[in-house]
Amino acid sequence: MTVLPKTDIGPPHYWEMLPPVIQRNYGQWKYHEILKPGVLVHVAESGEKIYSVRVGSPRLLSLDTVREICDIADRYCEGYLRFTSRHNIEFLVSDESKLEPLLQELHDRGLPVGGTGPSISNIIHTQGWIHCHTAATDASGLVKSVMDELYDYFTTMKLPAKLRIAVACCLNMCGACHCSDIALVGIHRKPPKIDHERVPQVCEIPTVVASCPTGAIRPNPKQKSVEVVEEKCMYCGNCYTMCPAMPISDPENDGVAIMVGGKVSNARTSPMFSRLAVPWLPNNPPRWPEVVETVKKIVEVWAERARPGERMGEWIERIGWERFFKLTGLPFTDKHIDDFIFSVPTFRTTTMFKY
Amino acid sequence: MAEPQEEKTQEQAQASPATPLLDELEKGPWPSFVKEIKKAAEKKPAAKDHLGLLELSYHEKIGHWKHGGIVGVRGYGGGVIGRYSDRPEMFPNVKEFHTMRINQPSGWFYNTKTLRELCDTWEKYGSGLTNFHGSTGDIILLGTTTENLQPCFNELSEKGFDLGGSGSDLRTPSACLGPARCEYACLDTLDICHNLTLEFQDELHRPMWPYKFKIKVAGCPNDCVASVARADFSIIGTWKDALRIDQEAVQEYVRQGFDVAAVCARCPTGALTWDAKAGELKLEAEDCVRCMHCINKMPKALRPGKEKGATILIGGKATIVKSAFLSWVLVPFMGMTPPYTEVKELLRKIWEWWDENAKVRERVGELIYRVGMRTFLKEIGLEPVPQMVRQPRANPYYFWWPEEVK
């Protein structure tokens, strides 16, 4: 008789994953310092220390690379490491004498150390063309292209504040894109094409009709299919998620939108959504030069003008969006004025504004 | 640029595909995902075909993955994302290329022994490609066949791993590293995350709800796991008494030329002031909203208070369907000690109400938006408090319950 596998055992217990110095000082940390970009020291009430070295990762890792990371952790970290919520690797060094040799090895391997304090940390991103069926753009290629260009801001701490970038490859916006200092979002610009022969076979019509945020889809009983009121469609692709017979991807019209000014931290100001800065830039693989150039421009205008400690969104709130568009030279269009369901509170209801 | 050839001889099919566009992404200082796929492709035909298919997407500027079919492992309704390529004739080794979501250890800490064991199994059954980690927090094992799912799971289960969530179920809870390495932690985020994950295994593994439900646990209001943006149910560490000031350590900052007044200037409520003459940092505790700004700037001198617990927020989600929502306050302060009975009971009440009342694919925040907070609060038995709103309504269009009028 075959033995059935155990089910519902849950994840491996975190305690086994913690270096002994963390086990000894769990919940007893006193303070931390950033020694240099990418290198943190945490000091416990007991006086014990742990050093963390933050390394950028492409998130998509081959097994050979995972094993190389393990080799490094075995050599310098007694076999312990972690990953951050932004896909970085953190090597956890208990023995101070191993810190510099680790940094040397990481340098020799060309691995970027950084992403701490007022820097650009790794870009949170989604699967894109790597593995997603609803992608309007690739995510990994955009990340690589943007990080190559902004690399220096990862390995140094010369920005006014931290800068968090995220990429979502479609309007589903997986990956907290909607609350990032800069968000790159894959978008469509044309309504879905309906394959009337396949809709009745592969789609549940009431679900498709209900999936549309603007009520643009209605049943087409004659063909046992649906129809799209094209003027009401804002190309979110939610119908395609529910119904594979309504493809919406379009190589020439899909592209990338840029939203700015979001944050999740409560520090100083409440969490904020990212808001539209650029409605569309073309999908131009492999390096998306238009997107990279625009992101760089936004970062540099902010870096030059923000006060110390001022996140992108806080800076824009202070100077006003009208000034943001003026300073960045980004065109303001009818796309920037909200016409979805929560639009009115975004309209200016005062005579106070700048030119 | 020449289009990739549709027809391939047997020999060509075995050679690595030409990838002139992706090769561009091997250049530059940031670690290259293309190099990773190529590394895997040296060993695995599936990774090689994945590379070829991706190059095709780069040429055509369109994805080549179809909607998932129903695949999985025995006893589970979720945890595996079925994925099929739309060009199986060109790239037969990614005809089936399913994802397995593996529940990560709390806080994404690993010992290398565990990671290597995971690698060995995936080497045997998968494409050799992984994500550390997916958006929700799981370890993502990217690409295997339908046939390999069950044996891969069996071996992973033997080694102490389990699947994460997918579909209309509880998605894998995640947490910041909390007390493991952060002096700001007001909660034992790792334990809460692990404990809730074990408590709700059935909800995690057997989709039975209107839609997905996410829980994230952040140790302090810095919210490093973005729970306010990404979780239907955000558990954020906070404190109720006054933050603690070590005046000696403040003096040390001053001696080192640190601008304490500048920190106070950005206190959002003016609760913190710097008395330069007296050399004293003063706090109006009642005015402090616990935003973390001053603690972030002066971690050696300032720390959260002693009465620690969580603020519970509800309703966060990304855009689809009714716009993105940030979570909003549901319980201003809840003590969080094992076995976390109060938060578990609250979750069960919310799920019961949501499951009963939501439309298909309606997140809990959207349901509350549709029917109103008053209905939601009544159903789950919570009293309205001013901490729940930024400001009261500005219109007179409110409902009365029948028992409130004669």
Short mmCIF file of C-alpha atoms in Angstrom, two decimals, chain B residues 4-405:
data_model
loop_
_atom_site.label_atom_id
_atom_site.label_comp_id
_atom_site.label_asym_id
_atom_site.label_seq_id
_atom_site.Cartn_x
_atom_site.Cartn_y
_atom_site.Cartn_z
CA PRO B 4 12.38 32.87 -34.94
CA GLN B 5 11.89 29.88 -37.20
CA GLU B 6 8.62 28.05 -36.80
CA GLU B 7 9.93 24.73 -37.96
CA LYS B 8 12.89 23.18 -36.30
CA THR B 9 14.79 20.03 -36.97
CA GLN B 10 15.39 17.65 -34.11
CA GLU B 11 18.96 18.87 -33.78
CA GLN B 12 18.03 22.54 -33.73
CA ALA B 13 15.40 21.82 -31.14
CA GLN B 14 18.08 20.45 -28.84
CA ALA B 15 20.47 23.35 -29.27
CA SER B 16 19.85 26.44 -27.16
CA PRO B 17 17.64 28.85 -29.06
CA ALA B 18 19.15 32.07 -30.43
CA THR B 19 17.99 34.87 -28.14
CA PRO B 20 19.36 38.14 -29.51
CA LEU B 21 16.84 40.32 -27.68
CA LEU B 22 17.15 38.61 -24.31
CA ASP B 23 20.92 38.59 -24.67
CA GLU B 24 20.75 42.38 -24.36
CA LEU B 25 19.43 41.86 -20.85
CA GLU B 26 22.56 39.97 -19.83
CA LYS B 27 24.48 43.22 -20.08
CA GLY B 28 24.62 45.87 -17.37
CA PRO B 29 25.39 45.80 -13.65
CA TRP B 30 22.08 44.62 -12.17
CA PRO B 31 21.83 40.81 -11.77
CA SER B 32 20.27 39.37 -14.90
CA PHE B 33 17.20 37.14 -14.91
CA VAL B 34 18.19 36.04 -18.42
CA LYS B 35 21.45 34.64 -17.07
CA GLU B 36 19.39 32.73 -14.52
CA ILE B 37 17.16 31.19 -17.17
CA LYS B 38 20.24 30.30 -19.22
CA LYS B 39 21.86 28.69 -16.20
CA ALA B 40 18.78 26.54 -15.69
CA ALA B 41 18.61 25.85 -19.44
CA GLU B 42 22.01 24.14 -19.32
CA LYS B 43 20.39 21.36 -17.32
CA LYS B 44 16.71 21.45 -18.09
CA PRO B 45 14.94 21.27 -21.46
CA ALA B 46 11.95 23.05 -19.94
CA ALA B 47 14.10 26.07 -18.99
CA LYS B 48 15.60 26.06 -22.48
CA ASP B 49 12.17 26.15 -24.10
CA HIS B 50 11.09 28.77 -21.60
CA LEU B 51 13.93 30.93 -22.83
CA GLY B 52 12.87 30.38 -26.43
CA LEU B 53 9.25 31.21 -25.70
CA LEU B 54 10.27 34.36 -23.82
CA GLU B 55 12.41 35.48 -26.75
CA LEU B 56 9.34 35.04 -28.95
CA SER B 57 7.39 37.32 -26.58
CA TYR B 58 10.16 39.90 -26.80
CA HIS B 59 9.93 39.79 -30.62
CA GLU B 60 6.16 39.86 -30.80
CA LYS B 61 5.54 42.07 -27.73
CA ILE B 62 2.88 39.73 -26.42
CA GLY B 63 2.69 36.98 -23.82
CA HIS B 64 2.44 33.32 -24.77
CA TRP B 65 0.83 31.78 -21.71
CA LYS B 66 -2.72 30.51 -21.68
CA HIS B 67 -5.23 30.51 -18.84
CA GLY B 68 -4.61 27.79 -16.30
CA GLY B 69 -6.52 24.55 -16.33
CA ILE B 70 -7.45 22.68 -13.20
CA VAL B 71 -4.37 20.88 -11.98
CA GLY B 72 -3.27 20.12 -8.46
CA VAL B 73 -2.31 17.55 -5.93
CA ARG B 74 -4.47 15.13 -3.96
CA GLY B 75 -6.34 16.68 -1.07
CA TYR B 76 -5.71 20.27 -2.11
CA GLY B 77 -7.84 22.72 -4.08
CA GLY B 78 -5.16 25.37 -4.43
CA GLY B 79 -1.44 25.94 -4.29
CA VAL B 80 -0.76 24.99 -7.91
CA ILE B 81 -1.27 27.39 -10.81
CA GLY B 82 -1.91 25.54 -14.05
CA ARG B 83 -0.02 27.12 -16.90
CA TYR B 84 0.19 26.11 -20.57
CA SER B 85 2.04 27.69 -23.44
CA ASP B 86 0.13 28.63 -26.59
CA ARG B 87 3.05 27.46 -28.78
CA PRO B 88 3.50 23.82 -27.74
CA GLU B 89 4.54 22.87 -31.27
CA MET B 90 7.53 25.21 -31.13
CA PHE B 91 8.42 24.68 -27.51
CA PRO B 92 7.15 21.26 -26.44
CA ASN B 93 8.98 21.27 -23.11
CA VAL B 94 6.88 24.17 -21.81
CA LYS B 95 3.61 22.80 -23.09
CA GLU B 96 2.76 22.32 -19.41
CA PHE B 97 4.61 24.72 -17.14
CA HIS B 98 2.73 24.83 -13.85
CA THR B 99 3.68 26.85 -10.79
CA MET B 100 3.81 25.39 -7.32
CA ARG B 101 3.40 27.87 -4.49
CA ILE B 102 5.29 26.69 -1.43
CA ASN B 103 4.47 28.27 1.92
CA GLN B 104 7.53 30.22 3.05
CA PRO B 105 8.78 30.17 6.64
CA SER B 106 7.64 33.28 8.54
CA GLY B 107 9.81 36.30 7.78
CA TRP B 108 11.59 34.53 4.87
CA PHE B 109 14.40 33.23 7.10
CA TYR B 110 16.19 30.07 5.95
CA ASN B 111 18.93 27.74 6.97
CA THR B 112 20.87 26.47 3.99
CA LYS B 113 20.13 22.83 4.74
CA THR B 114 16.42 23.47 4.21
CA LEU B 115 17.00 25.53 1.07
CA ARG B 116 19.26 22.84 -0.41
CA GLU B 117 16.67 20.16 0.25
CA LEU B 118 14.11 22.24 -1.59
CA CYS B 119 16.57 22.68 -4.48
CA ASP B 120 17.20 18.92 -4.72
CA THR B 121 13.52 18.13 -5.09
CA TRP B 122 12.89 20.88 -7.63
CA GLU B 123 15.96 19.75 -9.57
CA LYS B 124 14.34 16.35 -9.85
CA TYR B 125 10.82 17.39 -10.77
CA GLY B 126 10.88 20.93 -12.12
CA SER B 127 12.35 23.40 -14.57
CA GLY B 128 15.07 24.54 -12.17
CA LEU B 129 13.54 28.03 -12.06
CA THR B 130 12.29 29.65 -8.87
CA ASN B 131 11.15 32.97 -7.48
CA PHE B 132 12.36 34.08 -4.08
CA HIS B 133 9.60 35.11 -3.57
CA GLY B 134 6.23 35.62 -5.18
CA SER B 135 4.15 38.75 -4.62
CA THR B 136 2.14 37.23 -1.79
CA GLY B 137 5.21 35.76 -0.14
CA ASP B 138 5.34 32.12 -1.22
CA ILE B 139 8.40 30.39 -2.59
CA ILE B 140 7.51 30.04 -6.26
CA LEU B 141 8.61 26.90 -8.07
CA LEU B 142 8.20 27.95 -11.66
CA GLY B 143 7.38 25.34 -14.24
CA THR B 144 6.65 21.64 -14.07
CA THR B 145 4.42 19.11 -15.78
CA THR B 146 1.06 17.80 -14.63
CA GLU B 147 2.61 14.38 -14.16
CA ASN B 148 5.33 15.66 -11.86
CA LEU B 149 3.09 17.66 -9.52
CA GLN B 150 2.11 14.84 -7.20
CA PRO B 151 5.55 13.21 -6.80
CA CYS B 152 7.11 16.64 -6.33
CA PHE B 153 4.58 17.49 -3.65
CA ASN B 154 5.03 14.09 -1.97
CA GLU B 155 8.74 14.64 -1.65
CA LEU B 156 8.37 18.24 -0.49
CA SER B 157 5.83 17.16 2.11
CA GLU B 158 8.26 14.51 3.31
CA LYS B 159 10.84 17.25 3.77
CA GLY B 160 8.45 19.42 5.79
CA PHE B 161 7.13 21.82 3.15
CA ASP B 162 3.53 22.53 2.31
CA LEU B 163 1.64 24.36 -0.41
CA GLY B 164 0.51 27.98 -0.16
CA GLY B 165 -2.82 29.41 -1.25
CA SER B 166 -4.29 30.20 -4.65
CA GLY B 167 -7.72 30.87 -6.07
CA SER B 168 -10.67 31.85 -3.87
CA ASP B 169 -9.09 30.94 -0.57
CA LEU B 170 -6.98 32.34 2.22
CA ARG B 171 -3.74 33.30 0.55
CA THR B 172 -0.48 32.50 2.26
CA PRO B 173 -0.14 34.91 5.20
CA SER B 174 3.15 36.79 5.38
CA ALA B 175 4.97 38.86 7.97
CA CYS B 176 7.88 41.23 8.36
CA LEU B 177 10.86 39.91 10.32
CA GLY B 178 9.58 41.52 13.51
CA PRO B 179 11.31 40.61 16.78
CA ALA B 180 13.82 38.39 14.97
CA ARG B 181 15.86 41.42 14.00
CA CYS B 182 14.02 44.66 14.52
CA GLU B 183 13.87 46.80 17.61
CA TYR B 184 10.67 48.47 16.37
CA ALA B 185 8.62 45.26 16.52
CA CYS B 186 5.50 45.68 18.65
CA LEU B 187 4.27 42.20 17.80
CA ASP B 188 5.73 38.74 17.48
CA THR B 189 4.98 38.87 13.76
CA LEU B 190 6.68 35.56 12.99
CA ASP B 191 4.71 33.66 15.60
CA ILE B 192 1.39 35.32 14.73
CA CYS B 193 1.92 34.55 11.05
CA HIS B 194 2.93 30.94 11.71
CA ASN B 195 0.17 30.38 14.24
CA LEU B 196 -2.59 31.79 11.99
CA THR B 197 -1.25 29.83 9.02
CA LEU B 198 -1.45 26.57 10.98
CA GLU B 199 -4.86 27.45 12.42
CA PHE B 200 -6.35 28.09 8.99
CA GLN B 201 -4.85 25.28 6.89
CA ASP B 202 -8.23 24.28 5.54
CA GLU B 203 -9.08 27.85 4.50
CA LEU B 204 -5.63 28.11 2.90
CA HIS B 205 -5.73 24.88 0.94
CA ARG B 206 -9.36 24.44 -0.08
CA PRO B 207 -10.82 27.37 -2.00
CA MET B 208 -14.45 27.83 -0.95
CA TRP B 209 -14.91 31.57 -0.69
CA PRO B 210 -16.19 34.31 -3.00
CA TYR B 211 -12.62 35.37 -3.74
CA LYS B 212 -9.15 35.61 -2.26
CA PHE B 213 -8.44 36.83 1.28
CA LYS B 214 -5.02 38.05 2.37
CA ILE B 215 -3.55 38.49 5.83
CA LYS B 216 -0.31 40.32 6.47
CA VAL B 217 1.40 41.02 9.75
CA ALA B 218 3.62 44.10 10.17
CA GLY B 219 5.51 44.66 13.39
CA CYS B 220 5.11 48.44 13.46
CA PRO B 221 3.50 51.31 11.54
CA ASN B 222 6.41 51.38 9.08
CA ASP B 223 4.54 48.40 7.58
CA CYS B 224 7.45 46.78 5.71
CA VAL B 225 5.13 44.09 4.31
CA ALA B 226 2.80 46.71 2.83
CA SER B 227 -0.13 45.18 4.68
CA VAL B 228 -2.22 48.34 4.38
CA ALA B 229 -2.02 48.11 0.59
CA ARG B 230 -1.87 44.38 0.01
CA ALA B 231 -3.95 42.65 2.66
CA ASP B 232 -7.69 42.32 3.19
CA PHE B 233 -6.82 41.97 6.86
CA SER B 234 -3.84 44.00 8.04
CA ILE B 235 -2.37 43.38 11.47
CA ILE B 236 -0.05 46.28 12.26
CA GLY B 237 1.94 46.49 15.48
CA THR B 238 1.49 49.60 17.60
CA TRP B 239 1.42 50.74 21.22
CA LYS B 240 -1.01 52.55 23.44
CA ASP B 241 1.07 54.32 26.08
CA ALA B 242 3.77 56.97 25.45
CA LEU B 243 6.80 56.23 23.33
CA ARG B 244 9.93 55.90 25.45
CA ILE B 245 12.68 58.52 25.40
CA ASP B 246 16.21 57.93 26.64
CA GLN B 247 17.31 61.54 27.29
CA GLU B 248 20.93 60.45 27.72
CA ALA B 249 20.92 58.91 24.25
CA VAL B 250 19.29 62.06 22.88
CA GLN B 251 22.20 64.04 24.28
CA GLU B 252 24.59 61.66 22.56
CA TYR B 253 22.88 62.35 19.21
CA VAL B 254 23.25 66.09 19.91
CA ARG B 255 26.95 65.70 20.77
CA GLN B 256 27.47 64.00 17.43
CA GLY B 257 25.97 66.97 15.62
CA PHE B 258 22.62 65.34 14.87
CA ASP B 259 19.79 67.85 14.24
CA VAL B 260 17.13 66.86 16.76
CA ALA B 261 15.07 69.97 16.02
CA ALA B 262 14.74 68.85 12.39
CA VAL B 263 13.22 65.56 13.53
CA CYS B 264 10.73 67.42 15.71
CA ALA B 265 9.88 69.78 12.85
CA ARG B 266 8.51 66.85 10.87
CA CYS B 267 6.46 65.35 13.70
CA PRO B 268 3.01 65.30 12.06
CA THR B 269 1.15 66.49 15.17
CA GLY B 270 3.75 68.65 16.88
CA ALA B 271 3.73 66.22 19.79
CA LEU B 272 7.50 66.13 19.98
CA THR B 273 9.46 69.29 20.75
CA TRP B 274 13.11 69.99 21.36
CA ASP B 275 13.91 72.27 24.26
CA ALA B 276 17.42 73.29 23.27
CA LYS B 277 18.01 75.30 26.46
CA ALA B 278 17.11 72.47 28.77
CA GLY B 279 18.58 69.96 26.34
CA GLU B 280 15.40 67.93 26.65
CA LEU B 281 13.18 66.18 24.16
CA LYS B 282 9.56 66.67 25.23
CA LEU B 283 6.56 64.62 24.25
CA GLU B 284 2.86 65.44 24.50
CA ALA B 285 1.92 61.78 24.60
CA GLU B 286 -1.78 62.43 23.93
CA ASP B 287 -0.93 64.15 20.67
CA CYS B 288 1.38 61.41 19.38
CA VAL B 289 -0.17 59.33 16.58
CA ARG B 290 2.66 56.70 16.65
CA CYS B 291 3.78 57.30 13.07
CA MET B 292 7.37 56.06 13.69
CA HIS B 293 9.10 59.08 12.13
CA CYS B 294 11.10 60.13 15.19
CA ILE B 295 11.85 56.54 16.18
CA ASN B 296 13.12 55.83 12.66
CA LYS B 297 15.41 58.83 12.83
CA MET B 298 16.71 58.27 16.36
CA PRO B 299 16.51 54.53 17.06
CA LYS B 300 19.12 54.70 19.79
CA ALA B 301 17.12 57.21 21.83
CA LEU B 302 13.47 56.56 21.06
CA ARG B 303 11.41 53.41 21.12
CA PRO B 304 7.76 52.36 21.13
CA GLY B 305 5.88 52.32 24.43
CA LYS B 306 5.45 49.23 26.58
CA GLU B 307 1.73 48.57 26.08
CA LYS B 308 2.05 46.84 22.76
CA GLY B 309 -0.55 45.31 20.50
CA ALA B 310 -2.02 45.60 17.02
CA THR B 311 -4.22 47.90 15.03
CA ILE B 312 -6.43 45.73 12.83
CA LEU B 313 -7.38 47.19 9.46
CA ILE B 314 -9.77 45.73 6.88
CA GLY B 315 -10.35 45.88 3.15
CA GLY B 316 -6.99 46.53 1.43
CA LYS B 317 -6.62 45.33 -2.16
CA ALA B 318 -5.27 46.19 -5.59
CA THR B 319 -7.31 47.79 -8.38
CA ILE B 320 -9.59 45.10 -9.75
CA VAL B 321 -12.63 45.67 -9.66
CA LYS B 322 -13.75 48.76 -7.73
CA SER B 323 -10.38 50.55 -7.51
CA ALA B 324 -7.52 49.89 -5.15
CA PHE B 325 -8.39 50.25 -1.48
CA LEU B 326 -6.11 50.88 1.45
CA SER B 327 -7.14 48.95 4.52
CA TRP B 328 -9.03 51.01 7.08
CA VAL B 329 -9.17 50.79 10.85
CA LEU B 330 -11.45 48.12 12.24
CA VAL B 331 -10.01 47.58 15.73
CA PRO B 332 -7.85 50.48 16.95
CA PHE B 333 -6.02 48.34 19.50
CA MET B 334 -6.02 44.62 20.16
CA GLY B 335 -3.66 42.81 22.51
CA MET B 336 -1.85 40.03 20.68
CA THR B 337 -0.74 37.15 22.87
CA PRO B 338 -0.78 33.44 22.02
CA PRO B 339 -2.97 31.66 21.15
CA TYR B 340 -4.40 34.80 19.49
CA THR B 341 -7.99 33.76 20.17
CA GLU B 342 -9.51 37.22 19.74
CA VAL B 343 -8.08 37.79 16.28
CA LYS B 344 -9.01 34.27 15.17
CA GLU B 345 -12.60 34.75 16.32
CA LEU B 346 -12.76 38.07 14.50
CA LEU B 347 -11.45 36.48 11.30
CA ARG B 348 -14.02 33.69 11.49
CA LYS B 349 -16.87 36.16 11.97
CA ILE B 350 -15.71 38.25 9.03
CA TRP B 351 -15.33 35.21 6.77
CA GLU B 352 -18.76 33.87 7.68
CA TRP B 353 -20.41 37.19 6.84
CA TRP B 354 -18.39 37.75 3.67
CA ASP B 355 -18.91 34.19 2.44
CA GLU B 356 -22.65 34.56 2.99
CA ASN B 357 -23.06 37.97 1.38
CA ALA B 358 -20.40 38.61 -1.26
CA LYS B 359 -20.88 38.24 -4.97
CA VAL B 360 -18.47 36.07 -6.91
CA ARG B 361 -15.02 37.72 -6.94
CA GLU B 362 -16.02 40.43 -4.49
CA ARG B 363 -13.27 41.16 -1.98
CA VAL B 364 -14.32 41.84 1.59
CA GLY B 365 -13.49 45.55 1.22
CA GLU B 366 -15.71 45.82 -1.82
CA LEU B 367 -18.55 44.09 -0.02
CA ILE B 368 -18.25 46.52 2.89
CA TYR B 369 -18.22 49.39 0.40
CA ARG B 370 -21.38 48.02 -1.23
CA VAL B 371 -23.43 47.37 1.90
CA GLY B 372 -21.91 49.93 4.28
CA MET B 373 -19.77 49.77 7.38
CA ARG B 374 -22.83 49.96 9.63
CA THR B 375 -24.10 46.63 8.33
CA PHE B 376 -20.67 45.05 8.51
CA LEU B 377 -20.05 46.25 12.07
CA LYS B 378 -23.43 45.05 13.24
CA GLU B 379 -22.93 41.63 11.67
CA ILE B 380 -19.55 41.07 13.24
CA GLY B 381 -20.50 42.68 16.53
CA LEU B 382 -18.15 45.66 16.70
CA GLU B 383 -19.09 49.10 17.96
CA PRO B 384 -18.34 52.10 15.75
CA VAL B 385 -15.53 54.32 17.11
CA PRO B 386 -14.13 57.57 15.71
CA GLN B 387 -10.74 55.94 15.04
CA MET B 388 -12.40 54.09 12.14
CA VAL B 389 -12.87 57.20 10.01
CA ARG B 390 -10.85 60.20 8.97
CA GLN B 391 -13.96 62.34 9.29
CA PRO B 392 -17.69 61.75 9.71
CA ARG B 393 -20.00 61.88 6.74
CA ALA B 394 -20.94 65.28 5.28
CA ASN B 395 -24.38 64.26 4.03
CA PRO B 396 -27.64 63.57 5.89
CA TYR B 397 -28.39 60.34 4.02
CA TYR B 398 -28.10 57.73 6.70
CA PHE B 399 -30.18 54.74 7.67
CA TRP B 400 -31.85 53.98 10.97
CA TRP B 401 -32.33 50.47 12.23
CA PRO B 402 -36.04 49.65 12.77
CA GLU B 403 -35.52 49.36 16.53
CA GLU B 404 -34.10 52.86 16.69
CA VAL B 405 -37.34 54.60 15.65
#
